[in-house]
Tab-separated table of C-alpha atoms in Angstrom:
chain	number	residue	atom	x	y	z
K	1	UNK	CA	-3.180	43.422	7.676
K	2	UNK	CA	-1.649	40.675	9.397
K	3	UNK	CA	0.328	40.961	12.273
K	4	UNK	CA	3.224	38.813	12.893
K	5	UNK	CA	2.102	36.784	15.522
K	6	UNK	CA	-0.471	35.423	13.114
K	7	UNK	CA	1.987	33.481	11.258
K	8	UNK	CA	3.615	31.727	14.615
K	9	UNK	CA	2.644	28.458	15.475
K	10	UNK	CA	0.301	28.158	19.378
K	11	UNK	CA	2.568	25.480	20.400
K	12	UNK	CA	6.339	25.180	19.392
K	13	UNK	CA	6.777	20.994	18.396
K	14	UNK	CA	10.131	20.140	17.398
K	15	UNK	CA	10.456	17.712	14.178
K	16	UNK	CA	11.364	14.619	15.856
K	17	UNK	CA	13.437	12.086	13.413
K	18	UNK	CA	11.817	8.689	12.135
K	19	UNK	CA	14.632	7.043	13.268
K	20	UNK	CA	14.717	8.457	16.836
K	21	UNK	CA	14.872	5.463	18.178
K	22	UNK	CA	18.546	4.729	16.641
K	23	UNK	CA	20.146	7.048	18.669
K	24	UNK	CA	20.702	5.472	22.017
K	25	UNK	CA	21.023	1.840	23.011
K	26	UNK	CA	17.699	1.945	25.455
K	27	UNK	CA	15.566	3.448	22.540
K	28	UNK	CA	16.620	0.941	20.368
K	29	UNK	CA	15.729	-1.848	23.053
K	30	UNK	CA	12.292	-0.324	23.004
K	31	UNK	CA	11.900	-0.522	19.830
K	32	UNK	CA	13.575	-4.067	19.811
K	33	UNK	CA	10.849	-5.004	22.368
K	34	UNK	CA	8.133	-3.770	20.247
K	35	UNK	CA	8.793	-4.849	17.242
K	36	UNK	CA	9.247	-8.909	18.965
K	37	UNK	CA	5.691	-8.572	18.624
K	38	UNK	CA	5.948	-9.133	14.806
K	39	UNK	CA	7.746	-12.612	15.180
K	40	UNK	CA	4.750	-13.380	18.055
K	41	UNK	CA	2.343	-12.690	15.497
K	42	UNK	CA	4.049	-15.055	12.722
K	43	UNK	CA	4.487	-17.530	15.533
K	44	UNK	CA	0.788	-17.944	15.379
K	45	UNK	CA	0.814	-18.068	11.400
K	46	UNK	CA	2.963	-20.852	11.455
K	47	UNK	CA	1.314	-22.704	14.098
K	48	UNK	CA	-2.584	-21.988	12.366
K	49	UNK	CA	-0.488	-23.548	9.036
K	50	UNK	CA	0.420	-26.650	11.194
K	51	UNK	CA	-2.583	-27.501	12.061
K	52	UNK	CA	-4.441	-26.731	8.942
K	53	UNK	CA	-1.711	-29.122	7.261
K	54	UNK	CA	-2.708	-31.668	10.325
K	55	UNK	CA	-6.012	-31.423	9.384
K	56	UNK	CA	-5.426	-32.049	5.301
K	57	UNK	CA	-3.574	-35.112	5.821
K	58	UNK	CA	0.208	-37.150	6.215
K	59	UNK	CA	1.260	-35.668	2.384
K	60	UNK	CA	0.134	-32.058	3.403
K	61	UNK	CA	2.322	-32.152	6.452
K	62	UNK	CA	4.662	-33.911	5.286
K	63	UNK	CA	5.266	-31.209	2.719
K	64	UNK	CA	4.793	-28.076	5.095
K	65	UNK	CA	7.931	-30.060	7.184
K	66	UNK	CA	9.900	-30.148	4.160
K	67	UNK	CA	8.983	-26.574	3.563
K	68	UNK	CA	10.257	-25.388	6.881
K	69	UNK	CA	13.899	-26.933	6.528
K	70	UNK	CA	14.420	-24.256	3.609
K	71	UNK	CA	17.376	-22.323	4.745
K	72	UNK	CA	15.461	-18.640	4.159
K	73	UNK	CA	12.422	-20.624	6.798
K	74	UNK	CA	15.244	-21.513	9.086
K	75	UNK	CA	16.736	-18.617	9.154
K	76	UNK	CA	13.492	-16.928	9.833
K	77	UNK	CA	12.903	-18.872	12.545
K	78	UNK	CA	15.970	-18.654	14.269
K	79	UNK	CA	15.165	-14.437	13.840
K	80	UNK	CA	11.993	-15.668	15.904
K	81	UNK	CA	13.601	-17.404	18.393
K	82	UNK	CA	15.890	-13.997	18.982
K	83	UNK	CA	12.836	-12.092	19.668
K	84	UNK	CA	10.807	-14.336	21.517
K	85	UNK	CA	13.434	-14.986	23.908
K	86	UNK	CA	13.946	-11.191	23.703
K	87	UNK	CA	10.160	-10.567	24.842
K	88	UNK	CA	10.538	-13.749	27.314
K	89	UNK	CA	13.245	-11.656	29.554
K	90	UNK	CA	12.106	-8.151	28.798
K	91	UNK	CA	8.395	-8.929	30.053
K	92	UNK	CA	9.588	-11.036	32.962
K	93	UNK	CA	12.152	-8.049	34.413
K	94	UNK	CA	9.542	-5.103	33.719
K	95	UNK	CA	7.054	-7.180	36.334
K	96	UNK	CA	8.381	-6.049	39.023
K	97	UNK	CA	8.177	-2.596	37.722
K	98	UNK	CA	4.475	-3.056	37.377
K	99	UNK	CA	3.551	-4.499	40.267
K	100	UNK	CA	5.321	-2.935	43.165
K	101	UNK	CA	4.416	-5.179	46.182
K	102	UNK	CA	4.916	-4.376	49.614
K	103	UNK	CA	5.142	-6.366	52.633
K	104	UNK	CA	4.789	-5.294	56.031
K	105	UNK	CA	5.498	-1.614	53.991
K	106	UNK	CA	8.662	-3.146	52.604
K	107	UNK	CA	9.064	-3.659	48.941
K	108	UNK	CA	9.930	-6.935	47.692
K	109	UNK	CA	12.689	-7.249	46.648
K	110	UNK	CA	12.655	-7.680	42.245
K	111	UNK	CA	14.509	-11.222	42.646
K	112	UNK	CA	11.232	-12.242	44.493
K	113	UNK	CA	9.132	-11.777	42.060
K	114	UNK	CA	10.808	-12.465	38.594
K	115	UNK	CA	12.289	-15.928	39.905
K	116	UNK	CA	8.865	-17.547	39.444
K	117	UNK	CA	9.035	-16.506	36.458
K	118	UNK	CA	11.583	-17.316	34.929
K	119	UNK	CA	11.286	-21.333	37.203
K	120	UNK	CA	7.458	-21.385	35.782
K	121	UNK	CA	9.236	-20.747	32.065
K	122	UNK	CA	11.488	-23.675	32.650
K	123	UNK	CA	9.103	-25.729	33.786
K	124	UNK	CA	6.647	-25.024	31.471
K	125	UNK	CA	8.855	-25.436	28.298
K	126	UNK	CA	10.057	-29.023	29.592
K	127	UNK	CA	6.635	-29.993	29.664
K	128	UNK	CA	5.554	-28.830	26.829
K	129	UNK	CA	8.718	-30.619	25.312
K	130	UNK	CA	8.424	-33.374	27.207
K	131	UNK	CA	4.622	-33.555	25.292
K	132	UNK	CA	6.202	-33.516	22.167
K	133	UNK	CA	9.069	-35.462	22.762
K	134	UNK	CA	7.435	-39.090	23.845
K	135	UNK	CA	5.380	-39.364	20.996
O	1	UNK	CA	-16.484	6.829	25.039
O	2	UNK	CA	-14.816	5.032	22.257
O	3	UNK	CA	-11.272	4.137	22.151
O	4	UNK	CA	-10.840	5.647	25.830
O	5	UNK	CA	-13.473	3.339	27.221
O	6	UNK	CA	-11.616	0.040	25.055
O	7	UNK	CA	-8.112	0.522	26.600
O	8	UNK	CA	-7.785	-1.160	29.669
O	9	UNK	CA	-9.744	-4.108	27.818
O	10	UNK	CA	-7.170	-4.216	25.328
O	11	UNK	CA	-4.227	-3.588	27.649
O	12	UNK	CA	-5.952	-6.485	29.810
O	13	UNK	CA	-5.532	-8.779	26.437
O	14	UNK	CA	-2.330	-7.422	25.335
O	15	UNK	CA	-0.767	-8.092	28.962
O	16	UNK	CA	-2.283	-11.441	29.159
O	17	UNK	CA	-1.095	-12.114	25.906
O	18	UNK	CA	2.239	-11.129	26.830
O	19	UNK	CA	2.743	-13.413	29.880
O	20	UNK	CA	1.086	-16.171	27.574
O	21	UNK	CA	3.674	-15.660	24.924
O	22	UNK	CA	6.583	-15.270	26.942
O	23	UNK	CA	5.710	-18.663	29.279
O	24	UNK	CA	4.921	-20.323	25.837
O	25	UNK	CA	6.087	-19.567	22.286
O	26	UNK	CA	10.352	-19.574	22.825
O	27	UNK	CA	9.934	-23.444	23.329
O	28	UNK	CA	7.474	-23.904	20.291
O	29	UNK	CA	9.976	-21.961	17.710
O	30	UNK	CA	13.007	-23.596	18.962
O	31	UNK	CA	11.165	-27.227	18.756
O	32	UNK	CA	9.488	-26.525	15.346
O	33	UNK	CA	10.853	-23.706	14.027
O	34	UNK	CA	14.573	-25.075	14.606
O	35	UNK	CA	15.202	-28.344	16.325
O	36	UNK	CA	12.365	-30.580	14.349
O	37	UNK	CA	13.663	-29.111	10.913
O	38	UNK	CA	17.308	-28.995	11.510
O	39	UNK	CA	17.261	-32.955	12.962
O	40	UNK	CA	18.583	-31.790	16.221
O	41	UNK	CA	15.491	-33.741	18.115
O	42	UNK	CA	13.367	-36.302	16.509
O	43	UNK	CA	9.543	-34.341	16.044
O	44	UNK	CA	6.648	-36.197	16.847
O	45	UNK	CA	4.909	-38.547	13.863
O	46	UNK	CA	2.139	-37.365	12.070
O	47	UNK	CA	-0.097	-39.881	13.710
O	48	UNK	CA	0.767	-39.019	17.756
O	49	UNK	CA	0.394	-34.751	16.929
O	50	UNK	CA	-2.714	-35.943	15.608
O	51	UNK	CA	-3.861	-37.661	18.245
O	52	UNK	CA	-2.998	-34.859	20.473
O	53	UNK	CA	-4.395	-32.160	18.871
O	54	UNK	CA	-7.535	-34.339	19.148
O	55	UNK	CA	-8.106	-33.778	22.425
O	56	UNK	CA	-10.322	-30.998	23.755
O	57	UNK	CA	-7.621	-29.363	26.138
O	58	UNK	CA	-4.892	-29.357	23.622
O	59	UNK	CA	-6.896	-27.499	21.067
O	60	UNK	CA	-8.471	-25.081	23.785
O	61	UNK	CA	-4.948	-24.793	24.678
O	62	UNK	CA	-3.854	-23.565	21.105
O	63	UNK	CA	-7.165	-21.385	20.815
O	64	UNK	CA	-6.335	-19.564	23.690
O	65	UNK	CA	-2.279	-19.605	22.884
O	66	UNK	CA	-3.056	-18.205	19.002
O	67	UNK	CA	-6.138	-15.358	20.477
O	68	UNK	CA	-4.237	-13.942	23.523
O	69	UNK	CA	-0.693	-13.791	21.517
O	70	UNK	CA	-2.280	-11.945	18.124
O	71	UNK	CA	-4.274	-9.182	20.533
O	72	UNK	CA	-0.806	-9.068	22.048
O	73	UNK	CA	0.897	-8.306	18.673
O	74	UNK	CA	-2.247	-6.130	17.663
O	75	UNK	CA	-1.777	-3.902	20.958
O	76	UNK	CA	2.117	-3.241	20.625
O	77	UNK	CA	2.512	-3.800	17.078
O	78	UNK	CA	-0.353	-0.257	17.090
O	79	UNK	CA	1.755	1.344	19.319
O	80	UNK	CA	5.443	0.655	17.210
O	81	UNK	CA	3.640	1.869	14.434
O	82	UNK	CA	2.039	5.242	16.517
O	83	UNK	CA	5.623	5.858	17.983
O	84	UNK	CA	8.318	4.232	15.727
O	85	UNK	CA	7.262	5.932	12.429
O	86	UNK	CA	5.046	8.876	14.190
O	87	UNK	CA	2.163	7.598	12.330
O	88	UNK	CA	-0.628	8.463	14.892
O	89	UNK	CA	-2.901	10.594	12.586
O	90	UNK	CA	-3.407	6.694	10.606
O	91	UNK	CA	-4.887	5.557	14.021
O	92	UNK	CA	-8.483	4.262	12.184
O	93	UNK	CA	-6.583	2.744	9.792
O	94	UNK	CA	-4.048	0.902	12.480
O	95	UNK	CA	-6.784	-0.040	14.787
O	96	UNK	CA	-8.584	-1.763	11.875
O	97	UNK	CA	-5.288	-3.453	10.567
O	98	UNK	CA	-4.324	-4.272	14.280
O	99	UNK	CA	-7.279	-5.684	16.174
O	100	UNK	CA	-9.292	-6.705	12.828
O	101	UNK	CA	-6.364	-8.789	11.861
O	102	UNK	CA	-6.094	-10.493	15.629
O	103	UNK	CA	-9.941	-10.647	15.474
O	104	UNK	CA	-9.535	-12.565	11.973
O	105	UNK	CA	-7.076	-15.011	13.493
O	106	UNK	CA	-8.839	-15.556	16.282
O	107	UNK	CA	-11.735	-16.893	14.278
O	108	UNK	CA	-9.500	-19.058	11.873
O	109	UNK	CA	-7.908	-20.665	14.726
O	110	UNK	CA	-11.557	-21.094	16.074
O	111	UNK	CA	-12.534	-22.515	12.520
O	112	UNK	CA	-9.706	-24.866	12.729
O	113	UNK	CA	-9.625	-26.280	15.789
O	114	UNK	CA	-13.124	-26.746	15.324
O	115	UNK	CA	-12.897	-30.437	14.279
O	116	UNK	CA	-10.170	-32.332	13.923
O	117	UNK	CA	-10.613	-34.990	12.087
């Protein structure tokens, strides 16, 4: 005979939704944040397919650039830019979350620290444009 | 041992990835994802972004760029699919997708960058 506690689960977990994450506006960020990592990933697909159509020759990138002004490509892109820029500003404001740093026992203030960032992004991205740009 | 033991190597990736990516990739997609095709800037000729791309530092550049962003994406992109869909009991399966995948990248940008010609 069974008793009735043999039928109750050890540990009570409550069915959470699939789409949890729609609920509230800082769930949805998270999952916003998370899912930028797609568009990172197809970042590199397209830049692997550059060079590959580097490699084959003038007609093969010529046709990959022809290729990429298709609206649905644009489009995509522009979806990419969204999330990368998305990442860019999430990752750059959680640093100061992750590294707390004191001195003389005070915190530094979060300005201090995700500044450089965001000056070493400028930077950066005008060089790398500049690069581009001359040739 | 196991997965425990691999985490903070893969966090170590994934967060180096991240900074990578964040520093990096916004001006790539808006140059050649958007301004290049659109006409907003003149790109660069076939000739001169071969002749870059022939030097050593701008294709250890990329190598690095294309590795450190995919075990980024592999890293998260596990996670989303652990929390977002509350798929956690598919974790062999999502490890192998995940890191396999980055680790297959990483060795076709490798292949690629190889030798330009």
């Amino acid at each position: 005979m069974a008793g009735p506690t043999e039928y109750l689960p050890k540990t009570f977990r409550p069915r959470v939704s699939t789409y949890w994450w729609l609920g509230r506006w800082s769930y949805l960020k998270f999952i916003l944040r998370e899912l930028s990592s797609i568009f990172i990933a197809w970042f590199v697909i397209l830049t692997l397919l550059q060079i590959s159509a580097l490699k084959r020759g003038p007609a093969d990138y010529v046709q990959l650039q022809e290729w990429l002004r298709r609206p649905i490509l644009v489009a995509l892109n522009a979806l990419s830019l969204f999330f990368v820029v998305f990442h860019t500003v999430t990752w750059f404001n959680l640093a100061p979350k992750a590294m707390s740093i004191r001195v003389r026992g005070k915190p530094v203030s979060n300005l201090l620290i995700t500044a450089p960032n965001y000056l070493a992004w400028l930077a950066i991205s005008a060089a790398v444009a500049w690069l581009l740009l001359r040739g | 041992m196991g997965k425990r033991s691999n985490e903070p190597f893969l966090w170590l990736l994934f967060s180096a990835g991240g900074m990578l990516a964040a520093i990096l990739i916004p001006i790539h997609v808006f140059l050649f994802g958007l301004a290049f095709p659109l006409g907003w800037l003149h790109g660069p000729s076939y000739q001169s972004l071969l002749e870059l791309l022939k030097q050593p530092l701008t294709r250890l550049y990329f190598f690095v760029l294309c590795t450190l962003s995919l075990f980024h994406w592999a890293h998260r992109f596990r996670y989303t699919l652990y929390d977002g869909l509350q798929i956690k009991h598919l974790d062999e399966l999502i490890n192998t997708f995940c890191y396999g995948g980055a680790a297959l990248g990483t060795v076709l940008a490798a292949y690629l960058l190889w030798r330009i010609p």
